[in-house]
Amino acid sequence: MIRAYLPALVFVGLGAILGAVFATLNSFLGPKPKHVRAATGEPYESGLPSEVKKSMRFGISFYLVAMLFILFDIETIFLFPVAIQLKAFGTFALVEIIVFIVLLFVAFVYVWRRGALEWK
């Protein structure tokens, strides 16, 4: 049993050893900062300093849009297996998928009309 896992264990062990060697070499041979500024530890994105405070909270619309994206994304994933095997499933599956897409579209229009996709 151990022979089956031996190549994987050797690979993981060599990776860990190589990572430790490179980290050690970097600490000895790498460039040393001459002085550390306070701005070094601040977040930096897209070439501009960040204005985000640690206590900043995202609005509920951010989470609502994210949840709706996940919901509609997962629902459309269910279409893929049926699309692959549509000939095997026949006309009944095609009608069911059309009903599914129509219901999905109605749900999308409802969410859109309620203003859930408006960024506030």
CSV table of C-alpha atoms in Angstrom, one decimal:
chain,number,residue,atom,x,y,z
A,1,MET,CA,0.0,0.0,0.0
A,2,ILE,CA,2.8,2.4,0.9
A,3,ARG,CA,4.5,1.7,-2.5
A,4,ALA,CA,1.5,3.2,-4.2
A,5,TYR,CA,1.9,6.5,-2.3
A,6,LEU,CA,5.7,6.5,-2.3
A,7,PRO,CA,6.3,8.6,-5.5
A,8,ALA,CA,3.8,11.2,-4.3
A,9,LEU,CA,5.4,11.4,-0.8
A,10,VAL,CA,8.8,11.8,-2.3
A,11,PHE,CA,7.5,14.5,-4.6
A,12,VAL,CA,5.9,16.4,-1.7
A,13,GLY,CA,9.0,16.0,0.4
A,14,LEU,CA,11.4,17.3,-2.3
A,15,GLY,CA,9.0,20.2,-2.9
A,16,ALA,CA,9.1,21.1,0.8
A,17,ILE,CA,12.8,20.8,1.0
A,18,LEU,CA,13.4,22.9,-2.2
A,19,GLY,CA,11.0,25.6,-0.9
A,20,ALA,CA,12.8,25.8,2.4
A,21,VAL,CA,16.2,26.0,0.7
A,22,PHE,CA,15.0,28.8,-1.6
A,23,ALA,CA,13.5,30.7,1.3
A,24,THR,CA,16.7,30.4,3.3
A,25,LEU,CA,18.9,31.5,0.4
A,26,ASN,CA,16.6,34.4,-0.2
A,27,SER,CA,17.0,35.6,3.4
A,28,PHE,CA,20.8,35.4,3.1
A,29,LEU,CA,21.4,36.5,-0.5
A,30,GLY,CA,18.4,38.7,-1.2
A,31,PRO,CA,18.4,42.5,-1.1
A,32,LYS,CA,18.1,44.1,2.3
A,33,PRO,CA,16.0,47.2,2.7
A,34,LYS,CA,18.0,50.2,3.7
A,35,HIS,CA,15.1,51.8,5.6
A,36,VAL,CA,11.5,50.8,6.1
A,37,ARG,CA,8.9,53.4,5.5
A,38,ALA,CA,5.4,53.4,7.0
A,39,ALA,CA,3.9,53.2,3.6
A,40,THR,CA,5.5,49.8,3.0
A,41,GLY,CA,2.8,48.0,5.0
A,42,GLU,CA,-0.1,49.8,3.4
A,43,PRO,CA,-2.3,48.2,0.7
A,44,TYR,CA,-1.4,49.4,-2.8
A,45,GLU,CA,-3.5,48.6,-5.9
A,46,SER,CA,-3.5,49.8,-9.6
A,47,GLY,CA,-0.7,52.3,-9.0
A,48,LEU,CA,-2.7,54.3,-6.5
A,49,PRO,CA,-2.6,54.2,-2.7
A,50,SER,CA,-5.8,52.7,-1.3
A,51,GLU,CA,-8.3,54.9,0.4
A,52,VAL,CA,-10.0,51.9,2.1
A,53,LYS,CA,-10.1,52.0,5.8
A,54,LYS,CA,-9.9,48.8,7.9
A,55,SER,CA,-13.3,49.5,9.3
A,56,MET,CA,-15.0,50.0,5.9
A,57,ARG,CA,-18.0,47.8,5.3
A,58,PHE,CA,-19.5,46.8,2.0
A,59,GLY,CA,-23.1,47.7,1.4
A,60,ILE,CA,-25.8,45.1,1.2
A,61,SER,CA,-26.2,45.6,-2.6
A,62,PHE,CA,-22.7,44.2,-3.1
A,63,TYR,CA,-23.6,40.9,-1.4
A,64,LEU,CA,-27.0,40.8,-3.1
A,65,VAL,CA,-25.5,41.1,-6.5
A,66,ALA,CA,-22.9,38.5,-5.6
A,67,MET,CA,-25.5,36.1,-4.4
A,68,LEU,CA,-27.7,36.6,-7.5
A,69,PHE,CA,-24.7,36.0,-9.7
A,70,ILE,CA,-23.9,32.7,-8.0
A,71,LEU,CA,-27.6,31.7,-8.1
A,72,PHE,CA,-28.0,32.4,-11.8
A,73,ASP,CA,-24.6,30.9,-12.6
A,74,ILE,CA,-25.3,27.6,-10.8
A,75,GLU,CA,-28.8,27.4,-12.4
A,76,THR,CA,-27.3,27.8,-15.9
A,77,ILE,CA,-24.8,25.0,-15.2
A,78,PHE,CA,-27.7,22.6,-15.0
A,79,LEU,CA,-28.3,23.2,-18.7
A,80,PHE,CA,-24.9,21.8,-19.8
A,81,PRO,CA,-25.5,18.1,-19.2
A,82,VAL,CA,-28.9,18.2,-20.9
A,83,ALA,CA,-27.4,20.0,-23.9
A,84,ILE,CA,-24.7,17.3,-24.2
A,85,GLN,CA,-27.2,14.5,-24.2
A,86,LEU,CA,-30.2,16.2,-25.8
A,87,LYS,CA,-30.7,13.5,-28.5
A,88,ALA,CA,-30.7,10.8,-25.9
A,89,PHE,CA,-33.3,12.6,-23.7
A,90,GLY,CA,-35.6,13.5,-26.6
A,91,THR,CA,-38.3,16.2,-27.0
A,92,PHE,CA,-39.5,16.0,-23.4
A,93,ALA,CA,-36.1,17.2,-22.2
A,94,LEU,CA,-36.1,20.0,-24.8
A,95,VAL,CA,-39.5,21.2,-23.6
A,96,GLU,CA,-38.4,21.0,-19.9
A,97,ILE,CA,-35.3,23.1,-20.7
A,98,ILE,CA,-37.3,25.7,-22.5
A,99,VAL,CA,-39.6,25.9,-19.4
A,100,PHE,CA,-36.5,26.2,-17.2
A,101,ILE,CA,-35.0,29.0,-19.3
A,102,VAL,CA,-38.4,30.9,-19.3
A,103,LEU,CA,-38.7,30.6,-15.5
A,104,LEU,CA,-35.1,31.7,-15.1
A,105,PHE,CA,-35.7,34.7,-17.4
A,106,VAL,CA,-38.9,35.6,-15.4
A,107,ALA,CA,-36.9,35.4,-12.1
A,108,PHE,CA,-34.2,37.6,-13.7
A,109,VAL,CA,-36.7,40.2,-14.8
A,110,TYR,CA,-38.4,40.2,-11.4
A,111,VAL,CA,-35.1,40.8,-9.7
A,112,TRP,CA,-34.2,43.5,-12.2
A,113,ARG,CA,-37.6,45.3,-11.8
A,114,ARG,CA,-37.2,45.2,-8.0
A,115,GLY,CA,-34.0,47.1,-8.3
A,116,ALA,CA,-31.7,44.4,-6.8
A,117,LEU,CA,-29.2,44.9,-9.6
A,118,GLU,CA,-28.9,48.7,-9.0
A,119,TRP,CA,-25.6,49.7,-7.4
A,120,LYS,CA,-26.3,52.0,-4.5
